[in-house]
Amino acid sequence: MPDDAGDSLKVAKPKRLDELITSGWYYFRISLLLELSVFMQTAYMFYMQYSGATPKVNCAGVTMECKNFANCTATTSNYTFDYQFYSVNVDWGYECDEAVKKSISYHMLGVLVGSFMFGQFGETYGRKKALLAAKIVTAASFLLTPFAWNLLTLTIIRVIGGFFIGGQIVLALVMFIENSPKASRMWVSLMLSWSPNIMLYAGLAYWAHDWKTLSYAIAVIAIPGIIHLAFFVFESPRWLLQKGRIDEAKAVIHKIYKINGSDIDEETVNAVFENELAARKSKANKMYSLFDILKSKELIGPVLVLCMCFNFTALNAYGILFNIEKLSGSMYFNAALNGFLRYIFNIIFAIVEPRAAWLGRKAIHGICLMIVLAAVLLVIVANFMDVEWILTAKRYALIGAAAMTSQLFLVLGVIGNEILPTPVRTIGYSFLQVFNRLGVAMSPFLFMVNTIWEPLPLFIMLTLAALQLSVFTLAIPETRGKPMPEEMPGQHKAEDVELVEKIQE
């Protein structure tokens, strides 16, 4: 065989860091890290769905919602409370009081601040150290929660836990994206999402049946995630490279390849790092801030649009979920159905996305939002039509609308990480999460405005979804298949000679 033919059969050597990141056993570790982190995020964010659930009122043999409690007490003293989960409301006498529901907003403010602060922590101290601290304190907060003796102490513990769960939300996905082959980022994110964990969590809540037991169980479940991160996952080589810790970054690459059961020669690693450093326009140790993102004309537009999209999606999704006990049927079944529907669509998109060139990030976002719009429209129609099958479909349509937001959160998260350069990725993504958590903090009040006009929450949901669809379609570029940016846009293009020489030493 001619030499040139033999050369044509050789596998091309990696030239950029994106090409060094491959699937294998270490990718399984990174994926497991994401799953364990996502379960803890689900546990925190959905804890008050059960622990803050309001009971039904049994008024002289007639079951009714708490909003009708005043009418009941005005006509009879023969009433009891029926509950599916022994929540804080039942334990502390807040059965038909909205105080517990309103306190959720304070919990979410803790998540909001944590989401913002941990972006800088992740850039300064590293993804791994910051995430490990977040995991440890989150577990401790769940361990302490049952010791709360009133709503104030519960809120303080939950706010502290929320601060650190905000760190997990930001850093777990960043670590996963930075250690993922670009072809796998979207479909693996879809498979390892909140959706299956919502179903698992519904089963855990059904088993626990009371808010204290549920909290203890979550604290115990957090331990494997802490051990896994501490001993089986390395610091992100992208971050090490960005900080100029070249030898450490190279050592991580070699360890990853060893775990994967493959070898890579030193010459190839050096060549990749030279290419990366030559392509970077700034000194490796330069510290960036949120201001660098906001003053960049290339980044500020997409980032602000993504902020709006996260906020609208969170407001719609959690407005339903925090009020799910008000839907007819079992709250456990409704929550599990929500998770099941979310996961079915996750699986569909995960199967189709790698095989369909047309199914990019923007297409997934558009399809999901149009389904949300259709579901909310059906619920609005059901409120004005006394037709039995439409009234029955109303419940499932509302759960379905919440289910579709799973894909929206995922695609927004992946796009955000793919648009943001490595020097500001955790800072930028934490900024996006601030608006996400702000939407969650506002969401408990969404269904409370029905006192003004019963269908008003639905019309708000419809308006927000329509606005999000139009603005996102016009302003956000497609990122599928494109390499993740390693440098800030618009900077000088000369090689960083000092760092290249450091590699060659």
C-alpha positions as a Python dict, from the first residue, in 0.01 Angstrom:
ca = {
    (1, 'M'): (0, 0, 0),
    (2, 'P'): (141, 344, -85),
    (3, 'D'): (261, 555, 205),
    (4, 'D'): (10, 831, 136),
    (5, 'A'): (-276, 579, 145),
    (6, 'G'): (-154, 451, 478),
    (7, 'D'): (-136, 807, 609),
    (8, 'S'): (-495, 868, 499),
    (9, 'L'): (-611, 589, 729),
    (10, 'K'): (-448, 744, 1035),
    (11, 'V'): (-674, 918, 1281),
    (12, 'A'): (-615, 1291, 1279),
    (13, 'K'): (-441, 1413, 1590),
    (14, 'P'): (-632, 1654, 1816),
    (15, 'K'): (-549, 2018, 1758),
    (16, 'R'): (-777, 2191, 2011),
    (17, 'L'): (-890, 2112, 2363),
    (18, 'D'): (-1242, 2036, 2236),
    (19, 'E'): (-1092, 1748, 2038),
    (20, 'L'): (-904, 1611, 2342),
    (21, 'I'): (-1230, 1581, 2538),
    (22, 'T'): (-1373, 1242, 2441),
    (23, 'S'): (-1623, 990, 2572),
    (24, 'G'): (-1509, 709, 2800),
    (25, 'W'): (-1509, 602, 3163),
    (26, 'Y'): (-1415, 947, 3286),
    (27, 'Y'): (-1707, 1094, 3096),
    (28, 'F'): (-1923, 847, 3287),
    (29, 'R'): (-1782, 992, 3610),
    (30, 'I'): (-1861, 1345, 3494),
    (31, 'S'): (-2211, 1239, 3393),
    (32, 'L'): (-2263, 1071, 3731),
    (33, 'L'): (-2147, 1392, 3900),
    (34, 'L'): (-2412, 1583, 3704),
    (35, 'E'): (-2685, 1333, 3798),
    (36, 'L'): (-2598, 1338, 4168),
    (37, 'S'): (-2591, 1717, 4163),
    (38, 'V'): (-2917, 1743, 3972),
    (39, 'F'): (-3092, 1521, 4227),
    (40, 'M'): (-2983, 1754, 4506),
    (41, 'Q'): (-3100, 2055, 4305),
    (42, 'T'): (-3435, 1885, 4253),
    (43, 'A'): (-3453, 1795, 4622),
    (44, 'Y'): (-3404, 2157, 4727),
    (45, 'M'): (-3620, 2324, 4464),
    (46, 'F'): (-3911, 2083, 4509),
    (47, 'Y'): (-3884, 2037, 4885),
    (48, 'M'): (-4150, 2297, 4963),
    (49, 'Q'): (-4380, 2156, 4696),
    (50, 'Y'): (-4444, 1886, 4954),
    (51, 'S'): (-4329, 2044, 5281),
    (52, 'G'): (-4526, 2361, 5209),
    (53, 'A'): (-4835, 2191, 5069),
    (54, 'T'): (-5172, 2321, 5190),
    (55, 'P'): (-5432, 2060, 5289),
    (56, 'K'): (-5790, 2032, 5167),
    (57, 'V'): (-6079, 2139, 5389),
    (58, 'N'): (-6346, 1883, 5474),
    (59, 'C'): (-6640, 2111, 5548),
    (60, 'A'): (-6927, 1909, 5692),
    (61, 'G'): (-6845, 1621, 5460),
    (62, 'V'): (-6775, 1840, 5153),
    (63, 'T'): (-6412, 1866, 5032),
    (64, 'M'): (-6304, 2211, 4921),
    (65, 'E'): (-5994, 2423, 4860),
    (66, 'C'): (-5844, 2637, 5135),
    (67, 'K'): (-5949, 2952, 4953),
    (68, 'N'): (-6307, 2865, 5055),
    (69, 'F'): (-6216, 2811, 5423),
    (70, 'A'): (-6367, 3143, 5534),
    (71, 'N'): (-6699, 3051, 5374),
    (72, 'C'): (-6690, 2717, 5555),
    (73, 'T'): (-6626, 2863, 5900),
    (74, 'A'): (-6899, 3121, 5843),
    (75, 'T'): (-7159, 2846, 5810),
    (76, 'T'): (-7036, 2561, 6033),
    (77, 'S'): (-6781, 2459, 6292),
    (78, 'N'): (-6784, 2103, 6162),
    (79, 'Y'): (-6467, 2095, 5955),
    (80, 'T'): (-6138, 1904, 5942),
    (81, 'F'): (-5824, 1920, 5731),
    (82, 'D'): (-5731, 1639, 5489),
    (83, 'Y'): (-5368, 1619, 5380),
    (84, 'Q'): (-5162, 1388, 5159),
    (85, 'F'): (-4826, 1496, 5305),
    (86, 'Y'): (-4762, 1603, 5667),
    (87, 'S'): (-4625, 1943, 5571),
    (88, 'V'): (-4503, 2238, 5775),
    (89, 'N'): (-4848, 2390, 5723),
    (90, 'V'): (-5015, 2098, 5899),
    (91, 'D'): (-4747, 2059, 6168),
    (92, 'W'): (-4738, 2424, 6272),
    (93, 'G'): (-5101, 2522, 6221),
    (94, 'Y'): (-5068, 2711, 5893),
    (95, 'E'): (-5326, 2489, 5719),
    (96, 'C'): (-5496, 2761, 5513),
    (97, 'D'): (-5242, 3036, 5574),
    (98, 'E'): (-5032, 3152, 5277),
    (99, 'A'): (-4738, 3243, 5506),
    (100, 'V'): (-4546, 2921, 5430),
    (101, 'K'): (-4608, 2955, 5055),
    (102, 'K'): (-4487, 3315, 5061),
    (103, 'S'): (-4172, 3218, 5255),
    (104, 'I'): (-4062, 3016, 4949),
    (105, 'S'): (-3973, 3347, 4784),
    (106, 'Y'): (-3713, 3411, 5055),
    (107, 'H'): (-3570, 3061, 5004),
    (108, 'M'): (-3535, 3138, 4634),
    (109, 'L'): (-3360, 3468, 4708),
    (110, 'G'): (-3090, 3259, 4877),
    (111, 'V'): (-3059, 3055, 4558),
    (112, 'L'): (-3047, 3377, 4357),
    (113, 'V'): (-2758, 3523, 4558),
    (114, 'G'): (-2573, 3190, 4559),
    (115, 'S'): (-2610, 3156, 4183),
    (116, 'F'): (-2449, 3495, 4141),
    (117, 'M'): (-2169, 3461, 4398),
    (118, 'F'): (-2059, 3110, 4302),
    (119, 'G'): (-1988, 3222, 3949),
    (120, 'Q'): (-1701, 3429, 4086),
    (121, 'F'): (-1603, 3157, 4334),
    (122, 'G'): (-1580, 2908, 4048),
    (123, 'E'): (-1357, 3139, 3848),
    (124, 'T'): (-1133, 3225, 4145),
    (125, 'Y'): (-1096, 2899, 4336),
    (126, 'G'): (-1179, 2645, 4068),
    (127, 'R'): (-1491, 2456, 3968),
    (128, 'K'): (-1418, 2154, 4188),
    (129, 'K'): (-1339, 2330, 4518),
    (130, 'A'): (-1637, 2564, 4493),
    (131, 'L'): (-1875, 2282, 4397),
    (132, 'L'): (-1747, 2059, 4679),
    (133, 'A'): (-1808, 2335, 4934),
    (134, 'A'): (-2157, 2386, 4794),
    (135, 'K'): (-2238, 2015, 4822),
    (136, 'I'): (-2117, 1985, 5181),
    (137, 'V'): (-2311, 2285, 5312),
    (138, 'T'): (-2625, 2189, 5118),
    (139, 'A'): (-2621, 1848, 5287),
    (140, 'A'): (-2571, 2014, 5626),
    (141, 'S'): (-2869, 2245, 5567),
    (142, 'F'): (-3097, 1947, 5502),
    (143, 'L'): (-2966, 1781, 5817),
    (144, 'L'): (-3049, 2094, 6020),
    (145, 'T'): (-3389, 2167, 5865),
    (146, 'P'): (-3589, 1931, 6093),
    (147, 'F'): (-3452, 2117, 6396),
    (148, 'A'): (-3628, 2440, 6294),
    (149, 'W'): (-3885, 2532, 6558),
    (150, 'N'): (-4079, 2804, 6374),
    (151, 'L'): (-4120, 2955, 6029),
    (152, 'L'): (-3843, 3211, 6084),
    (153, 'T'): (-3575, 2954, 6174),
    (154, 'L'): (-3690, 2728, 5889),
    (155, 'T'): (-3660, 3018, 5647),
    (156, 'I'): (-3309, 3108, 5771),
    (157, 'I'): (-3185, 2749, 5729),
    (158, 'R'): (-3349, 2724, 5387),
    (159, 'V'): (-3198, 3055, 5272),
    (160, 'I'): (-2849, 2935, 5371),
    (161, 'G'): (-2908, 2604, 5195),
    (162, 'G'): (-3043, 2793, 4894),
    (163, 'F'): (-2725, 2998, 4871),
    (164, 'F'): (-2519, 2683, 4831),
    (165, 'I'): (-2767, 2502, 4607),
    (166, 'G'): (-2736, 2805, 4380),
    (167, 'G'): (-2366, 2720, 4360),
    (168, 'Q'): (-2448, 2362, 4263),
    (169, 'I'): (-2688, 2474, 3992),
    (170, 'V'): (-2420, 2690, 3831),
    (171, 'L'): (-2107, 2481, 3877),
    (172, 'A'): (-2235, 2129, 3813),
    (173, 'L'): (-2349, 2211, 3461),
    (174, 'V'): (-2038, 2417, 3387),
    (175, 'M'): (-1813, 2125, 3492),
    (176, 'F'): (-2020, 1887, 3282),
    (177, 'I'): (-2017, 2108, 2971),
    (178, 'E'): (-1643, 2178, 2999),
    (179, 'N'): (-1567, 1805, 3019),
    (180, 'S'): (-1811, 1693, 2748),
    (181, 'P'): (-1749, 1617, 2382),
    (182, 'K'): (-1943, 1880, 2187),
    (183, 'A'): (-2152, 1615, 2010),
    (184, 'S'): (-2278, 1479, 2344),
    (185, 'R'): (-2351, 1797, 2540),
    (186, 'M'): (-2717, 1834, 2446),
    (187, 'W'): (-2845, 1477, 2442),
    (188, 'V'): (-2668, 1372, 2764),
    (189, 'S'): (-2797, 1689, 2935),
    (190, 'L'): (-3147, 1588, 2827),
    (191, 'M'): (-3108, 1241, 2974),
    (192, 'L'): (-2952, 1356, 3302),
    (193, 'S'): (-3202, 1627, 3382),
    (194, 'W'): (-3444, 1716, 3657),
    (195, 'S'): (-3718, 1514, 3482),
    (196, 'P'): (-3635, 1160, 3603),
    (197, 'N'): (-3532, 1303, 3939),
    (198, 'I'): (-3876, 1460, 3983),
    (199, 'M'): (-4025, 1111, 3954),
    (200, 'L'): (-3770, 968, 4198),
    (201, 'Y'): (-3833, 1256, 4435),
    (202, 'A'): (-4210, 1203, 4424),
    (203, 'G'): (-4150, 843, 4532),
    (204, 'L'): (-3915, 956, 4810),
    (205, 'A'): (-4172, 1209, 4935),
    (206, 'Y'): (-4445, 944, 4928),
    (207, 'W'): (-4223, 714, 5135),
    (208, 'A'): (-4120, 988, 5382),
    (209, 'H'): (-4474, 1128, 5418),
    (210, 'D'): (-4360, 1410, 5646),
    (211, 'W'): (-4130, 1709, 5607),
    (212, 'K'): (-3873, 1607, 5870),
    (213, 'T'): (-3818, 1252, 5746),
    (214, 'L'): (-3789, 1381, 5389),
    (215, 'S'): (-3518, 1628, 5492),
    (216, 'Y'): (-3314, 1365, 5679),
    (217, 'A'): (-3337, 1130, 5379),
    (218, 'I'): (-3204, 1397, 5141),
    (219, 'A'): (-2909, 1470, 5372),
    (220, 'V'): (-2810, 1101, 5366),
    (221, 'I'): (-2851, 1078, 4988),
    (222, 'A'): (-2615, 1377, 4947),
    (223, 'I'): (-2317, 1185, 5090),
    (224, 'P'): (-2231, 974, 4778),
    (225, 'G'): (-2222, 1291, 4565),
    (226, 'I'): (-1973, 1454, 4803),
    (227, 'I'): (-1747, 1145, 4804),
    (228, 'H'): (-1768, 1110, 4425),
    (229, 'L'): (-1663, 1469, 4360),
    (230, 'A'): (-1389, 1469, 4625),
    (231, 'F'): (-1211, 1151, 4513),
    (232, 'F'): (-1317, 1059, 4158),
    (233, 'V'): (-1341, 1386, 3962),
    (234, 'F'): (-1059, 1623, 3865),
    (235, 'E'): (-1051, 1998, 3829),
    (236, 'S'): (-1160, 2121, 3487),
    (237, 'P'): (-855, 2130, 3254),
    (238, 'R'): (-1010, 2430, 3078),
    (239, 'W'): (-1004, 2628, 3401),
    (240, 'L'): (-649, 2516, 3483),
    (241, 'L'): (-535, 2621, 3137),
    (242, 'Q'): (-712, 2953, 3172),
    (243, 'K'): (-528, 3016, 3499),
    (244, 'G'): (-191, 2932, 3348),
    (245, 'R'): (-152, 2611, 3552),
    (246, 'I'): (-22, 2428, 3249),
    (247, 'D'): (145, 2131, 3416),
    (248, 'E'): (-166, 2057, 3622),
    (249, 'A'): (-389, 2078, 3317),
    (250, 'K'): (-163, 1840, 3124),
    (251, 'A'): (-157, 1599, 3417),
    (252, 'V'): (-539, 1596, 3429),
    (253, 'I'): (-555, 1516, 3057),
    (254, 'H'): (-317, 1222, 3101),
    (255, 'K'): (-518, 1093, 3402),
    (256, 'I'): (-841, 1117, 3204),
    (257, 'Y'): (-694, 920, 2915),
    (258, 'K'): (-559, 658, 3157),
    (259, 'I'): (-906, 616, 3313),
    (260, 'N'): (-1052, 585, 2963),
    (261, 'G'): (-806, 305, 2889),
    (262, 'S'): (-624, 492, 2615),
    (263, 'D'): (-294, 672, 2573),
    (264, 'I'): (-198, 1010, 2440),
    (265, 'D'): (160, 1118, 2377),
    (266, 'E'): (318, 1422, 2533),
    (267, 'E'): (387, 1576, 2193),
    (268, 'T'): (18, 1579, 2104),
    (269, 'V'): (-81, 1732, 2440),
    (270, 'N'): (186, 2001, 2403),
    (271, 'A'): (71, 2081, 2051),
    (272, 'V'): (-291, 2117, 2164),
    (273, 'F'): (-195, 2347, 2450),
    (274, 'E'): (23, 2556, 2221),
    (275, 'N'): (-269, 2599, 1982),
    (276, 'E'): (-501, 2692, 2268),
    (277, 'L'): (-264, 2945, 2416),
    (278, 'A'): (-177, 3093, 2079),
    (279, 'A'): (-547, 3142, 2014),
    (280, 'R'): (-609, 3320, 2343),
    (281, 'K'): (-583, 3693, 2342),
    (282, 'S'): (-530, 3767, 2710),
    (283, 'K'): (-293, 3675, 2989),
    (284, 'A'): (-393, 3351, 3156),
    (285, 'N'): (-408, 3501, 3505),
    (286, 'K'): (-621, 3803, 3415),
    (287, 'M'): (-930, 3825, 3633),
    (288, 'Y'): (-1258, 3897, 3455),
    (289, 'S'): (-1584, 4017, 3601),
    (290, 'L'): (-1947, 4057, 3504),
    (291, 'F'): (-1859, 4405, 3377),
    (292, 'D'): (-1644, 4249, 3103),
    (293, 'I'): (-1951, 4064, 2975),
    (294, 'L'): (-2182, 4364, 2994),
    (295, 'K'): (-1941, 4592, 2809),
    (296, 'S'): (-1886, 4339, 2528),
    (297, 'K'): (-2111, 4424, 2235),
    (298, 'E'): (-2085, 4063, 2112),
    (299, 'L'): (-2200, 3913, 2444),
    (300, 'I'): (-2439, 4159, 2608),
    (301, 'G'): (-2727, 4108, 2362),
    (302, 'P'): (-2748, 3727, 2378),
    (303, 'V'): (-2682, 3725, 2754),
    (304, 'L'): (-2965, 3969, 2833),
    (305, 'V'): (-3207, 3778, 2609),
    (306, 'L'): (-3114, 3452, 2783),
    (307, 'C'): (-3171, 3626, 3119),
    (308, 'M'): (-3522, 3716, 3008),
    (309, 'C'): (-3588, 3363, 2879),
    (310, 'F'): (-3471, 3199, 3202),
    (311, 'N'): (-3688, 3437, 3404),
    (312, 'F'): (-4005, 3377, 3200),
    (313, 'T'): (-3954, 3000, 3189),
    (314, 'A'): (-3901, 2981, 3567),
    (315, 'L'): (-4202, 3198, 3643),
    (316, 'N'): (-4432, 2977, 3434),
    (317, 'A'): (-4287, 2641, 3543),
    (318, 'Y'): (-4266, 2699, 3915),
    (319, 'G'): (-4591, 2892, 3929),
    (320, 'I'): (-4757, 2560, 3842),
    (321, 'L'): (-4529, 2334, 4048),
    (322, 'F'): (-4554, 2531, 4373),
    (323, 'N'): (-4930, 2515, 4340),
    (324, 'I'): (-4956, 2155, 4221),
    (325, 'E'): (-5145, 2044, 4532),
    (326, 'K'): (-5433, 2263, 4412),
    (327, 'L'): (-5480, 2043, 4106),
    (328, 'S'): (-5724, 1756, 4134),
    (329, 'G'): (-5591, 1407, 4215),
    (330, 'S'): (-5286, 1286, 4406),
    (331, 'M'): (-5008, 1542, 4445),
    (332, 'Y'): (-4755, 1256, 4416),
    (333, 'F'): (-4912, 1132, 4094),
    (334, 'N'): (-4932, 1484, 3950),
    (335, 'A'): (-4564, 1545, 4031),
    (336, 'A'): (-4459, 1204, 3896),
    (337, 'L'): (-4669, 1261, 3583),
    (338, 'N'): (-4498, 1595, 3535),
    (339, 'G'): (-4156, 1428, 3564),
    (340, 'F'): (-4261, 1140, 3339),
    (341, 'L'): (-4385, 1371, 3063),
    (342, 'R'): (-4071, 1582, 3092),
    (343, 'Y'): (-3854, 1274, 3061),
    (344, 'I'): (-4046, 1129, 2767),
    (345, 'F'): (-3981, 1448, 2572),
    (346, 'N'): (-3620, 1450, 2696),
    (347, 'I'): (-3570, 1099, 2558),
    (348, 'I'): (-3736, 1187, 2226),
    (349, 'F'): (-3514, 1491, 2180),
    (350, 'A'): (-3206, 1298, 2299),
    (351, 'I'): (-3266, 1028, 2036),
    (352, 'V'): (-3354, 1262, 1750),
    (353, 'E'): (-3111, 1550, 1818),
    (354, 'P'): (-2783, 1370, 1725),
    (355, 'R'): (-2945, 1227, 1411),
    (356, 'A'): (-3134, 1529, 1276),
    (357, 'A'): (-2925, 1815, 1143),
    (358, 'W'): (-3225, 2050, 1154),
    (359, 'L'): (-3290, 1993, 1526),
    (360, 'G'): (-3058, 2254, 1668),
    (361, 'R'): (-3084, 2440, 1998),
    (362, 'K'): (-3320, 2699, 1851),
    (363, 'A'): (-3551, 2438, 1700),
    (364, 'I'): (-3587, 2254, 2034),
    (365, 'H'): (-3661, 2582, 2209),
    (366, 'G'): (-3923, 2680, 1951),
    (367, 'I'): (-4100, 2342, 1952),
    (368, 'C'): (-4122, 2334, 2332),
    (369, 'L'): (-4255, 2687, 2361),
    (370, 'M'): (-4520, 2629, 2097),
    (371, 'I'): (-4640, 2322, 2292),
    (372, 'V'): (-4653, 2536, 2608),
    (373, 'L'): (-4857, 2798, 2425),
    (374, 'A'): (-5101, 2535, 2295),
    (375, 'A'): (-5140, 2379, 2643),
    (376, 'V'): (-5207, 2713, 2813),
    (377, 'L'): (-5459, 2806, 2542),
    (378, 'L'): (-5642, 2478, 2604),
    (379, 'V'): (-5661, 2554, 2977),
    (380, 'I'): (-5795, 2904, 2906),
    (381, 'V'): (-6063, 2758, 2679),
    (382, 'A'): (-6151, 2503, 2950),
    (383, 'N'): (-6213, 2786, 3197),
    (384, 'F'): (-6478, 2935, 2969),
    (385, 'M'): (-6642, 2614, 2847),
    (386, 'D'): (-6838, 2375, 3069),
    (387, 'V'): (-6749, 2067, 2863),
    (388, 'E'): (-6653, 1759, 3061),
    (389, 'W'): (-6370, 1630, 2843),
    (390, 'I'): (-6213, 1976, 2820),
    (391, 'L'): (-6229, 2019, 3197),
    (392, 'T'): (-6059, 1679, 3237),
    (393, 'A'): (-5793, 1775, 2982),
    (394, 'K'): (-5728, 2100, 3170),
    (395, 'R'): (-5539, 1924, 3451),
    (396, 'Y'): (-5316, 1728, 3214),
    (397, 'A'): (-5256, 2030, 2989),
    (398, 'L'): (-5133, 2238, 3282),
    (399, 'I'): (-4900, 1958, 3397),
    (400, 'G'): (-4788, 1917, 3036),
    (401, 'A'): (-4707, 2287, 3007),
    (402, 'A'): (-4488, 2260, 3317),
    (403, 'A'): (-4329, 1943, 3177),
    (404, 'M'): (-4218, 2110, 2854),
    (405, 'T'): (-4022, 2369, 3050),
    (406, 'S'): (-3765, 2098, 3130),
    (407, 'Q'): (-3637, 2112, 2774),
    (408, 'L'): (-3643, 2491, 2784),
    (409, 'F'): (-3423, 2507, 3096),
    (410, 'L'): (-3181, 2256, 2944),
    (411, 'V'): (-3148, 2419, 2606),
    (412, 'L'): (-3108, 2764, 2764),
    (413, 'G'): (-2837, 2625, 2994),
    (414, 'V'): (-2646, 2456, 2713),
    (415, 'I'): (-2668, 2763, 2486),
    (416, 'G'): (-2553, 2989, 2767),
    (417, 'N'): (-2244, 2776, 2831),
    (418, 'E'): (-2170, 2744, 2459),
    (419, 'I'): (-2195, 3120, 2399),
    (420, 'L'): (-1993, 3232, 2701),
    (421, 'P'): (-1610, 3220, 2674),
    (422, 'T'): (-1413, 3011, 2927),
    (423, 'P'): (-1272, 3314, 3121),
    (424, 'V'): (-1626, 3427, 3213),
    (425, 'R'): (-1829, 3108, 3175),
    (426, 'T'): (-1918, 3054, 3540),
    (427, 'I'): (-1961, 3427, 3602),
    (428, 'G'): (-2188, 3462, 3299),
    (429, 'Y'): (-2386, 3147, 3369),
    (430, 'S'): (-2432, 3251, 3732),
    (431, 'F'): (-2569, 3584, 3605),
    (432, 'L'): (-2823, 3393, 3395),
    (433, 'Q'): (-2917, 3187, 3698),
    (434, 'V'): (-2987, 3504, 3897),
    (435, 'F'): (-3275, 3581, 3659),
    (436, 'N'): (-3381, 3217, 3665),
    (437, 'R'): (-3403, 3221, 4047),
    (438, 'L'): (-3573, 3561, 4043),
    (439, 'G'): (-3846, 3400, 3833),
    (440, 'V'): (-3869, 3113, 4082),
    (441, 'A'): (-3894, 3363, 4371),
    (442, 'M'): (-4182, 3539, 4197),
    (443, 'S'): (-4359, 3219, 4094),
    (444, 'P'): (-4548, 3138, 4419),
    (445, 'F'): (-4744, 3459, 4363),
    (446, 'L'): (-4844, 3375, 4005),
    (447, 'F'): (-5154, 3179, 4097),
    (448, 'M'): (-5240, 3421, 4379),
    (449, 'V'): (-5342, 3691, 4129),
    (450, 'N'): (-5648, 3480, 4046),
    (451, 'T'): (-5819, 3675, 4325),
    (452, 'I'): (-5820, 3967, 4081),
    (453, 'W'): (-5954, 3759, 3792),
    (454, 'E'): (-5960, 3378, 3783),
    (455, 'P'): (-5794, 3328, 3439),
    (456, 'L'): (-5533, 3606, 3492),
    (457, 'P'): (-5241, 3370, 3577),
    (458, 'L'): (-5299, 3182, 3253),
    (459, 'F'): (-5303, 3498, 3043),
    (460, 'I'): (-4978, 3606, 3209),
    (461, 'M'): (-4823, 3267, 3123),
    (462, 'L'): (-4946, 3295, 2764),
    (463, 'T'): (-4804, 3646, 2720),
    (464, 'L'): (-4464, 3558, 2865),
    (465, 'A'): (-4429, 3245, 2650),
    (466, 'A'): (-4523, 3432, 2330),
    (467, 'L'): (-4278, 3714, 2404),
    (468, 'Q'): (-3999, 3465, 2485),
    (469, 'L'): (-4055, 3274, 2160),
    (470, 'S'): (-4035, 3584, 1941),
    (471, 'V'): (-3733, 3751, 2109),
    (472, 'F'): (-3528, 3429, 2138),
    (473, 'T'): (-3587, 3339, 1773),
    (474, 'L'): (-3463, 3678, 1657),
    (475, 'A'): (-3171, 3739, 1893),
    (476, 'I'): (-2999, 3408, 1979),
    (477, 'P'): (-2755, 3242, 1735),
    (478, 'E'): (-2746, 2867, 1675),
    (479, 'T'): (-2459, 2708, 1874),
    (480, 'R'): (-2495, 2342, 1783),
    (481, 'G'): (-2171, 2186, 1656),
    (482, 'K'): (-1963, 2497, 1718),
    (483, 'P'): (-1652, 2491, 1939),
    (484, 'M'): (-1685, 2654, 2279),
    (485, 'P'): (-1512, 2996, 2283),
    (486, 'E'): (-1196, 2997, 2492),
    (487, 'E'): (-1130, 3371, 2485),
    (488, 'M'): (-1309, 3701, 2523),
    (489, 'P'): (-1426, 3844, 2189),
    (490, 'G'): (-1253, 4133, 2019),
    (491, 'Q'): (-914, 4108, 2184),
    (492, 'H'): (-566, 4115, 2034),
    (493, 'K'): (-482, 3814, 1820),
    (494, 'A'): (-110, 3785, 1880),
    (495, 'E'): (25, 3467, 2039),
    (496, 'D'): (99, 3469, 2406),
    (497, 'V'): (470, 3402, 2359),
    (498, 'E'): (547, 3382, 2728),
    (499, 'L'): (300, 3103, 2794),
    (500, 'V'): (389, 2909, 2480),
    (501, 'E'): (753, 2916, 2587),
    (502, 'K'): (644, 2790, 2931),
    (503, 'I'): (488, 2483, 2769),
    (504, 'Q'): (797, 2415, 2562),
    (505, 'E'): (1029, 2420, 2864),
}
